[in-house]
CSV table of C-alpha atoms and ligand atoms in Angstrom, one decimal:
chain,number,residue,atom,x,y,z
A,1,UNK,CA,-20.1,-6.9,5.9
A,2,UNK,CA,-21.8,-3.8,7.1
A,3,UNK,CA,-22.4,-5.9,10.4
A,4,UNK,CA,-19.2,-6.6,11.1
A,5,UNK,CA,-18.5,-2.6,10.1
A,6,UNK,CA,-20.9,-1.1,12.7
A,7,UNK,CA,-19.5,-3.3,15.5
A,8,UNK,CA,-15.7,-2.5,14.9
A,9,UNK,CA,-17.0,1.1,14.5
A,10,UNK,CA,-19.0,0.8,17.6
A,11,UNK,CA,-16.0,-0.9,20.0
A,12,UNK,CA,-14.2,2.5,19.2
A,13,UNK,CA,-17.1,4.8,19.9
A,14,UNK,CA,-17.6,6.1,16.2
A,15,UNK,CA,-20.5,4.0,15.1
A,16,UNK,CA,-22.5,7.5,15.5
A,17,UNK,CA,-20.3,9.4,13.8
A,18,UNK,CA,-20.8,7.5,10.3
A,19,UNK,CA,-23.7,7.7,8.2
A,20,UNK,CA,-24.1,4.0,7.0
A,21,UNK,CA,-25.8,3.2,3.2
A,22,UNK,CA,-26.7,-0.2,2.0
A,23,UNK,CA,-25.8,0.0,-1.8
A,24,UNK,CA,-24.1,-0.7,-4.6
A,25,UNK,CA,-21.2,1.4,-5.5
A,26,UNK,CA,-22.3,1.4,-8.9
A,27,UNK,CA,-24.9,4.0,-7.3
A,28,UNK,CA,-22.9,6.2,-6.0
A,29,UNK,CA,-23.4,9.2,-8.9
A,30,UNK,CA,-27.1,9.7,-8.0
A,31,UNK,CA,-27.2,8.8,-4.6
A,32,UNK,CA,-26.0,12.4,-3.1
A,33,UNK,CA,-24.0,11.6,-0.9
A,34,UNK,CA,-20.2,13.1,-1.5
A,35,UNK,CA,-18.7,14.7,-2.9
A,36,UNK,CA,-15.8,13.2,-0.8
A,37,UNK,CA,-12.3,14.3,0.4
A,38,UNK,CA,-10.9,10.1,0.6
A,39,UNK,CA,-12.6,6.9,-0.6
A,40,UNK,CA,-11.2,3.6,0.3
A,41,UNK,CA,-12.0,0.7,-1.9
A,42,UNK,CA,-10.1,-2.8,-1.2
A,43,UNK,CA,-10.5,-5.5,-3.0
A,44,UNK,CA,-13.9,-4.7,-4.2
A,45,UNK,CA,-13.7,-3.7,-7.8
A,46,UNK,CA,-12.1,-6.6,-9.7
A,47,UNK,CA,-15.3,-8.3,-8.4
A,48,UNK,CA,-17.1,-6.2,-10.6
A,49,UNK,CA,-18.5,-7.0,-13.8
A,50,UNK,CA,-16.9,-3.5,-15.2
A,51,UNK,CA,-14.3,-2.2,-12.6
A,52,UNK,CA,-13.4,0.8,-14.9
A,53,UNK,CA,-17.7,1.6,-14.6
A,54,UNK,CA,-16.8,1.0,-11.2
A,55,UNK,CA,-14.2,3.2,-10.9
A,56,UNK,CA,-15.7,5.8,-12.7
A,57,UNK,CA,-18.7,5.8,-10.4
A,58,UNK,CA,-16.2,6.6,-7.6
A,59,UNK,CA,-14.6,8.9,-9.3
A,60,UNK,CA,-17.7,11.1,-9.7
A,61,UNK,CA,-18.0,11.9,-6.0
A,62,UNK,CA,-14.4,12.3,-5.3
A,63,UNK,CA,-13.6,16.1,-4.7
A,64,UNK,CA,-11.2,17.7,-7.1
A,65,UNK,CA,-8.2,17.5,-4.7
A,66,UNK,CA,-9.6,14.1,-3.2
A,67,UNK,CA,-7.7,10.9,-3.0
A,68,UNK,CA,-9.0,7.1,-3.2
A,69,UNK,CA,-7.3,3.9,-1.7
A,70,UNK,CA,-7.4,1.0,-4.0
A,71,UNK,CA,-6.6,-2.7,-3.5
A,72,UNK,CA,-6.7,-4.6,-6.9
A,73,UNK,CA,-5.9,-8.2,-6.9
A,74,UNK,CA,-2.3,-8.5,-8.8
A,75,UNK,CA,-1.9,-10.7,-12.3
A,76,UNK,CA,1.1,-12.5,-11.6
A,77,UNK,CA,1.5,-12.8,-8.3
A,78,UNK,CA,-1.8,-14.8,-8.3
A,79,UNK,CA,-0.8,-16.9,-11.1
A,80,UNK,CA,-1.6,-20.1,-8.6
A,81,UNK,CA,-4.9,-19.0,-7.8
A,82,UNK,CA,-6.1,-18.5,-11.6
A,83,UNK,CA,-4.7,-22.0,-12.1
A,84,UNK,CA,-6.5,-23.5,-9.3
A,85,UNK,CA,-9.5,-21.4,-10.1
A,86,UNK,CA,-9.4,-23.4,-13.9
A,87,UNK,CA,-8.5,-26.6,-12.1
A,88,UNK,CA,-11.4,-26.1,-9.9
A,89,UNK,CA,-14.2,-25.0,-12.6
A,90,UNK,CA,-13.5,-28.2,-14.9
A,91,UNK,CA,-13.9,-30.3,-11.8
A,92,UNK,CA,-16.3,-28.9,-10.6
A,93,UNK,CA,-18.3,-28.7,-13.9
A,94,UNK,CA,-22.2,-29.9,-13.5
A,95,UNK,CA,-21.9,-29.1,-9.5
A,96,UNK,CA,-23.7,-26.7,-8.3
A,97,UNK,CA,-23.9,-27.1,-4.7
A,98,UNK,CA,-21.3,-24.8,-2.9
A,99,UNK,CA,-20.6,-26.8,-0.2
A,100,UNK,CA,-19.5,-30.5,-2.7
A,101,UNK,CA,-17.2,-27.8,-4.4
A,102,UNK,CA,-15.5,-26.5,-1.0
A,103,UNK,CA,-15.1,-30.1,-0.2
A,104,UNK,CA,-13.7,-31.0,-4.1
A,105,UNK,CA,-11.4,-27.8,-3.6
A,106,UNK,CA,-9.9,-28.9,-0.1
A,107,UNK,CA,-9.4,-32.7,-1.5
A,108,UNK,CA,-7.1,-31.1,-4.4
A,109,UNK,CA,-5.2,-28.6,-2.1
A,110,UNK,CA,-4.4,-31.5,0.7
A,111,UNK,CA,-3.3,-33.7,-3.0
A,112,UNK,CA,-1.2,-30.8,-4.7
A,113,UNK,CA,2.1,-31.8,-5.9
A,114,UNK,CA,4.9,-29.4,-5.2
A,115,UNK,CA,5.0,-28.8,-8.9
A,116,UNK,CA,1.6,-27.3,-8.9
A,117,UNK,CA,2.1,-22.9,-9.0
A,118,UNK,CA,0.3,-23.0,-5.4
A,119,UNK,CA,2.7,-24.8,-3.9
A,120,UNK,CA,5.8,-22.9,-5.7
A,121,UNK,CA,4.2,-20.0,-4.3
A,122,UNK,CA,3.7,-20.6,-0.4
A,123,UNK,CA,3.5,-17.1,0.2
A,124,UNK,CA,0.1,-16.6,-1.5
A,125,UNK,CA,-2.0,-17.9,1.1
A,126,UNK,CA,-0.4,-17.9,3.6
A,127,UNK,CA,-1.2,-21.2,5.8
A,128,UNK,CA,-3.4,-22.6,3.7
A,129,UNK,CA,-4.2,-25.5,6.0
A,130,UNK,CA,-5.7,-23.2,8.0
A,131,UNK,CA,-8.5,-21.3,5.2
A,132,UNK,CA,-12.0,-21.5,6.3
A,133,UNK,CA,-14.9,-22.7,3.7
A,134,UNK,CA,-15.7,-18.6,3.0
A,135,UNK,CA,-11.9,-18.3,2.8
A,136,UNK,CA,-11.7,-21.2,0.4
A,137,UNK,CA,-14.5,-20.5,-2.2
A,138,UNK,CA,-13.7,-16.7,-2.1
A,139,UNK,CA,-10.3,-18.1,-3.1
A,140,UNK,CA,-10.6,-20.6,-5.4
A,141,UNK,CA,-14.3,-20.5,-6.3
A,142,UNK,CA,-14.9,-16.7,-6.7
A,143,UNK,CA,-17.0,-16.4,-10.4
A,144,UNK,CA,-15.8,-13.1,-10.4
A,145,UNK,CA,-12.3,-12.1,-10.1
A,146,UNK,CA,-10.1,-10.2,-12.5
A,147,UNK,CA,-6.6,-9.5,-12.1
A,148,UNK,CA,-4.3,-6.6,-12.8
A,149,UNK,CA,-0.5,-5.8,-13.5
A,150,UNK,CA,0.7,-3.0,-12.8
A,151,UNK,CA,0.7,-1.6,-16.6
A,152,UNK,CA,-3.5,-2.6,-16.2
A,153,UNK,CA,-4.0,-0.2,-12.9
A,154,UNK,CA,-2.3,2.3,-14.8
A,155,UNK,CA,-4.6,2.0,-17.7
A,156,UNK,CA,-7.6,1.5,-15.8
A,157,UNK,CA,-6.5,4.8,-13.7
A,158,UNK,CA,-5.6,6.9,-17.4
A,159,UNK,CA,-9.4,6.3,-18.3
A,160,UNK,CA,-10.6,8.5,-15.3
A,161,UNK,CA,-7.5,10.8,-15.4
A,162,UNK,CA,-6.0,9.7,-12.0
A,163,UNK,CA,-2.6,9.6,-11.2
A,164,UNK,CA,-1.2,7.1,-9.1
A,165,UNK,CA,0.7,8.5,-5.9
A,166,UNK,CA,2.2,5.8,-4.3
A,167,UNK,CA,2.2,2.0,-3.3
A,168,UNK,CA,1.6,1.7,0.2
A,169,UNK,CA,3.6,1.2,3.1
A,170,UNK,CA,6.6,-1.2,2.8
A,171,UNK,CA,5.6,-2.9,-0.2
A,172,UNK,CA,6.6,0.7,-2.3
A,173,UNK,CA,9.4,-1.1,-2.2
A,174,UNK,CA,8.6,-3.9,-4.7
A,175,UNK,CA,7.9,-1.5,-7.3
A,176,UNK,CA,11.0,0.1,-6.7
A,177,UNK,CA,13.1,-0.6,-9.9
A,178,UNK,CA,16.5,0.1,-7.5
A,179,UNK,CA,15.9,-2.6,-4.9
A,180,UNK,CA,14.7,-4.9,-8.3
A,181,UNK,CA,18.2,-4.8,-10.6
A,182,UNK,CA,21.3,-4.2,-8.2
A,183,UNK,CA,23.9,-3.7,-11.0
A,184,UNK,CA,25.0,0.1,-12.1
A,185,UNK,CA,24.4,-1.2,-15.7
A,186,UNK,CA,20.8,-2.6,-15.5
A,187,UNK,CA,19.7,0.4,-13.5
A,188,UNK,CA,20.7,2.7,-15.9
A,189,UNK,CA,19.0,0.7,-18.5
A,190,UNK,CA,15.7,0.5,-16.4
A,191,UNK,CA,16.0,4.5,-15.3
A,192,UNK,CA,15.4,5.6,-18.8
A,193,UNK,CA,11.6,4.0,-18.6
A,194,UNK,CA,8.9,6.1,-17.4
A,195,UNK,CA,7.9,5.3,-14.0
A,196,UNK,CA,4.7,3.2,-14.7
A,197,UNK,CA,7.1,0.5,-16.9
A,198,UNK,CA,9.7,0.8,-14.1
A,199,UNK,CA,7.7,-0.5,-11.7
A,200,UNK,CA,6.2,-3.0,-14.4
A,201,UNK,CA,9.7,-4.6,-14.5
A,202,UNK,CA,10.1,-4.8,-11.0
A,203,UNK,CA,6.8,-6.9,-10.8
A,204,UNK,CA,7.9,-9.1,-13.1
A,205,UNK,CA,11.0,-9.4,-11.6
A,206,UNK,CA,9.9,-10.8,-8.2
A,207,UNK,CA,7.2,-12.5,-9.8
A,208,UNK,CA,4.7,-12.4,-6.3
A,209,UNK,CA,3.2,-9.2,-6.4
A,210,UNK,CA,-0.7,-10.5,-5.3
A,211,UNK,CA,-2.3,-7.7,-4.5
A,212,UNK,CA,-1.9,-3.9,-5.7
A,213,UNK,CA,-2.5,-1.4,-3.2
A,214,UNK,CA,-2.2,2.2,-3.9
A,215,UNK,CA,-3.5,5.3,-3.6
A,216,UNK,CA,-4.6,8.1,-6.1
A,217,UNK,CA,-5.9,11.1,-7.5
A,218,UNK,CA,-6.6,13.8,-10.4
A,219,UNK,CA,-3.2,16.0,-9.7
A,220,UNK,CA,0.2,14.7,-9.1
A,221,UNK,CA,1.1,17.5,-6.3
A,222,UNK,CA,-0.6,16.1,-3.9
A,223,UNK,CA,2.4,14.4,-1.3
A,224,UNK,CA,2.6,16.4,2.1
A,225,UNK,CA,5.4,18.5,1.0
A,226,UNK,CA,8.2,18.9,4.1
A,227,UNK,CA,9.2,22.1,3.5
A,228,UNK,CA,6.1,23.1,4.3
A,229,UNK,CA,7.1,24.6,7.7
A,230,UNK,CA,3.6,24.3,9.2
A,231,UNK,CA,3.7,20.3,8.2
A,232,UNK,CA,4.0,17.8,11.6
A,233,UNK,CA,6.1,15.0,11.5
A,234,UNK,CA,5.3,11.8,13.3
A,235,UNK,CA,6.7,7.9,13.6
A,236,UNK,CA,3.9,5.9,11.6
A,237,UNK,CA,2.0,3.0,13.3
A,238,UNK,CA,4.0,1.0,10.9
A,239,UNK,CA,7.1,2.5,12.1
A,240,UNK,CA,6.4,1.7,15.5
A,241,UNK,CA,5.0,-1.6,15.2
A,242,UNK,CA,8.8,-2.4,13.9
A,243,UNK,CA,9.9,-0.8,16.9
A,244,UNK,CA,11.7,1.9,14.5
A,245,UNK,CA,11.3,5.2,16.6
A,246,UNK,CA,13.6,3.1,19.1
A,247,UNK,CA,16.4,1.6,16.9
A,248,UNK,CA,17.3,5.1,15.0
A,249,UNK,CA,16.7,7.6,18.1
A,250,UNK,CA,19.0,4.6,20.7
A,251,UNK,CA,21.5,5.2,17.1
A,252,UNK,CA,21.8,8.5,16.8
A,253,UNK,CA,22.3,9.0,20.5
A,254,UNK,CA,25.0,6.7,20.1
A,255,UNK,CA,28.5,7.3,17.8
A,256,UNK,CA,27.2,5.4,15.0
A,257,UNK,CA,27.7,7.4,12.1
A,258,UNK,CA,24.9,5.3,9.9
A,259,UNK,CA,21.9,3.6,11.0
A,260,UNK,CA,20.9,0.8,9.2
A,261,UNK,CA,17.8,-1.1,9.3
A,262,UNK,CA,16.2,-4.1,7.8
A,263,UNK,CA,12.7,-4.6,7.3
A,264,UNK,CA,10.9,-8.0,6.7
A,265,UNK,CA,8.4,-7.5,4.1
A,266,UNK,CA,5.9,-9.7,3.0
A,267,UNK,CA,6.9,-12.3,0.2
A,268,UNK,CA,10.2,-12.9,2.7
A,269,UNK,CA,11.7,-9.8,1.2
A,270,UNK,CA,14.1,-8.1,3.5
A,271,UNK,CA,14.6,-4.2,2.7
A,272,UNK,CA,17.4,-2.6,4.3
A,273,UNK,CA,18.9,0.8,3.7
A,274,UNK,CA,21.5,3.3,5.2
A,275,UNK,CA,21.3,6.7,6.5
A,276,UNK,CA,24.3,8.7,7.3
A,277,UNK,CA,23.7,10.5,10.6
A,278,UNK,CA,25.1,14.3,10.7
A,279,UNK,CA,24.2,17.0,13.3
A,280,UNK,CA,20.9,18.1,11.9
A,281,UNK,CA,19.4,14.6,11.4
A,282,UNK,CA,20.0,13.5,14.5
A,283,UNK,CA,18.0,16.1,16.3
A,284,UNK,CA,15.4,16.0,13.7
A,285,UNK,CA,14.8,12.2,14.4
A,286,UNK,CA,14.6,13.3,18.2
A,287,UNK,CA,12.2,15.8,17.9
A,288,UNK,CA,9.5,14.0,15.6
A,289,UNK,CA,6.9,13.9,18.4
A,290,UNK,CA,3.8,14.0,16.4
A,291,UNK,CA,3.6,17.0,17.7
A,292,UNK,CA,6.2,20.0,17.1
A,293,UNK,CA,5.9,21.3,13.3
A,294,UNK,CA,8.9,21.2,10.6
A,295,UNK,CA,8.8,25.1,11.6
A,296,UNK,CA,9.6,24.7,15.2
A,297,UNK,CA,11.6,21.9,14.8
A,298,UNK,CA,13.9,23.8,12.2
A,299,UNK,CA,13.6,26.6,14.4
A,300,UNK,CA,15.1,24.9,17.5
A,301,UNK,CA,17.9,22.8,15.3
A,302,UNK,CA,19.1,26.9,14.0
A,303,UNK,CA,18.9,28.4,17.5
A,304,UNK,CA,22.4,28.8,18.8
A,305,UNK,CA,23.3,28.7,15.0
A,306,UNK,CA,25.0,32.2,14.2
A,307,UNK,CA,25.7,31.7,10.7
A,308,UNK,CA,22.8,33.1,7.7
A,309,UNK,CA,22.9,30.1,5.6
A,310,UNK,CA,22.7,27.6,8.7
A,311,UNK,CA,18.7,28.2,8.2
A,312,UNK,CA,18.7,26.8,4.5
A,313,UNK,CA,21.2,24.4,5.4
A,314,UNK,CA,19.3,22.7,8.4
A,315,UNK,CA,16.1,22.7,6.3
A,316,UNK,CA,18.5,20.8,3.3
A,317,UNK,CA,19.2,18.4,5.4
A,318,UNK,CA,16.3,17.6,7.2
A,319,UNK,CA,14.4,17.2,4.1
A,320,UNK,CA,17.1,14.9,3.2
A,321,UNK,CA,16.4,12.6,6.0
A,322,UNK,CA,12.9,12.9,5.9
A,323,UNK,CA,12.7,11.9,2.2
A,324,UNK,CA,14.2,8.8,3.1
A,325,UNK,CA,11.9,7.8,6.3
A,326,UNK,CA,9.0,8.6,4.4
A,327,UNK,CA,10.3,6.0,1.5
A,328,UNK,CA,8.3,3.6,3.1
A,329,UNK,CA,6.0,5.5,5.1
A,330,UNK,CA,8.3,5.4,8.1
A,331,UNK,CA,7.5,8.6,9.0
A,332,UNK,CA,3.9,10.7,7.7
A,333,UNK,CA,3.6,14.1,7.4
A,334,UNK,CA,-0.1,15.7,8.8
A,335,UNK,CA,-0.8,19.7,8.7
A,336,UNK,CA,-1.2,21.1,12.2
A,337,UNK,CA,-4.6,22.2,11.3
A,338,UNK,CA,-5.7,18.5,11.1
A,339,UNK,CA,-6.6,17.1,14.1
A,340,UNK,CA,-6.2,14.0,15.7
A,341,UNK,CA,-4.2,12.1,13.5
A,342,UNK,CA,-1.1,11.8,14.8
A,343,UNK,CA,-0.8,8.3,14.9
A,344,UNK,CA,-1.7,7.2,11.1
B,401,SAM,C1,-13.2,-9.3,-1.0
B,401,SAM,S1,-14.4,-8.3,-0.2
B,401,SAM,C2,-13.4,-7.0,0.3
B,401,SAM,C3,-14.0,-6.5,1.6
B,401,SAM,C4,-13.2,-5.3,2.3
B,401,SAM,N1,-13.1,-4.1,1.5
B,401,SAM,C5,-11.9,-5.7,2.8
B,401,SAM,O1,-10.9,-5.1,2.5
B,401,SAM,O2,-11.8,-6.7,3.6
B,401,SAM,C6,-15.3,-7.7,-1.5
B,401,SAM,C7,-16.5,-6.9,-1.1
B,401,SAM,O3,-17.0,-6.2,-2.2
B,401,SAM,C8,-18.4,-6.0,-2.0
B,401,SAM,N2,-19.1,-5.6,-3.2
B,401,SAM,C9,-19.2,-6.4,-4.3
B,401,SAM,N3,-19.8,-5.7,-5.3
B,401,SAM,C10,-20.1,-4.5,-4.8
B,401,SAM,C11,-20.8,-3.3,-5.3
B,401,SAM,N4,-21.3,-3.3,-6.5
B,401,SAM,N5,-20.9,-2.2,-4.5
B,401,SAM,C12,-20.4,-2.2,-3.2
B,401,SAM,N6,-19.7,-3.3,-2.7
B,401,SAM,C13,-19.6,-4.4,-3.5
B,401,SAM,C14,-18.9,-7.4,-1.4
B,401,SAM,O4,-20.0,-7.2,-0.7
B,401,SAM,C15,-17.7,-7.7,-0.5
B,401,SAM,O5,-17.9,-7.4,0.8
């Protein structure tokens, strides 16, 4: 793994820039190194024979105001796996040599019937005909590999007092109770739950939540606010891999008075949602550059204004807008004292 990590580091010229430490993460606490502003961890601790020991020693060289990334593998959403896991263990009983249990464990996935939770769930693997043997035992043969629902990350997060942000990207919307239960009566129901059982009931709504990827940290302030005016907008890489920056700037240019776009998630979830176009917002979405602050771009939206509460007003609105494009991490907000990430 650390391999692999030096040469992707090294084809974009940082491989010098890292300091690089063959350990476990368990030894983190004494090890001196930290204390650090983010740690990324994905897919690593519910390998662990005690991920909250594992979280803990992360926690202990995360600064005060410091964030972590965290992929856990999701309970439900996995529920084929776990089966074929048990399937896999009793056949495999009394085998011990890796590669006779690769080949037992293709043999039963070519066989499967479409009764079988794998096959209801299609989406979990993706095209499974095409898993290599590491793919296949890290799958299916893994000894280690404990899975969470959402109400477990939460308690696995209360025992180091971290808060949990946000889900990441697109997927935020999955856990989002309002895309979840359509009907006025059923939301109002589910709107009275804190937000942790919420999002619970959203997972086991959809029922395909696989992995949980989020990010956290010790104080619950710590979202790029908008208002701040020295905060720079800028399309995400996300954003513009959906071709987004295009759609709503060709929109607002034109007389549309909404822009509406649909996004294909993963588990063939489509998530679409409206945004009423005014004056402000449609210079605002012109003027994210990645470059030009919330100040300036306030600033330049008021100029020609002449009325005193146009200032208020303009900043109302674009927060507004901004809200909503940040949703899904449409649009990322960066201080203009950090620099060089303006394409996140
Ligand atoms: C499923 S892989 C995830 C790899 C990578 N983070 C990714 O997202 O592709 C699990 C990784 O956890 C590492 N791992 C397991 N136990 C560990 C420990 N105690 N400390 C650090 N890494 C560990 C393994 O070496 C393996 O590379």
């Amino acid at each position: 793994a650390l391999d692999i990590a030096r040469q992707r580091a090294r084809r974009r010229g940082l491989e010098d820039k890292i300091t690089w430490v063959r350990a476990s993460l368990l030894d983190l606490p004494d090890s001196g190194l930290g204390p650090f502003d983010y740690i990324n961890c994905s897919g690593v601790l519910h390998h662990l024979d005690s991920p909250a020991d594992g979280l803990a020693a992360l926690t202990s060289v995360l600064k005060d105001d410091g964030a972590l990334g965290l992929m856990l593998y999701g309970r439900y959403g996995r529920t084929g796996v776990y089966q074929m896991q048990q399937l896999m263990r009793l056949i495999n009983h009394g085998e011990h040599r890796s590669r006779a249990m690769v080949e037992n464990t293709k043999e039963v996935l070519a066989s499967l019937p479409n009764t079988n939770w794998l096959k209801r769930t299609p989406t979990l693997i993706g095209e499974k005909d095409q898993l290599d043997d590491a793919e296949i035992f890290d799958i299916f043969l893994h000894a280690k590999d404990r899975p969470y629902s959402v109400l477990e990350v939460y308690d696995l997060l209360d025992r180091e007092n971290l808060h949990l942000v946000e889900f990441l990207y697109e997927e935020r919307a999955m856990y989002d109770y309002q895309f979840a239960f359509r009907g006025e009566g059923l939301q109002r129901q589910v709107a009275r739950l804190p937000r942790r059982y919420q999002q619970a009931a959203a997972e086991l709504f959809w029922g395909t939540l696989d992995r949980h990827k989020f990010w956290a940290s010790r104080h619950t302030d710590t979202t790029a606010d908008a208002r701040d005016p020295q905060n720079v907008p800028v399309f995400s890489k996300l954003a513009e891999s959906i071709g987004m920056p295009e759609s709503i700037v060709t929109t607002v240019n034109s007389s549309s008075l909404v822009w509406r776009p649909s996004i294909d998630a993963r588990h063939g979830m489509t998530i679409s949602f409206n945004l009423e176009l005014n004056d402000v917002n449609r210079q605002l979405v012109r003027l994210i550059d990645g470059r030009h602050t919330m100040g300036e771009i306030v600033r330049t939206i008021t100029s020609g204004a002449d009325s005193p509460t146009a200032d208020e007003n303009v900043w109302n609105l674009c927060c507004e807008t901004l809200e909503s494009l940040r949703k899904f991490d449409f649009v990322v907000l960066h201080h203009e004292s950090v620099p060089g990430i303006d394409k996140l």
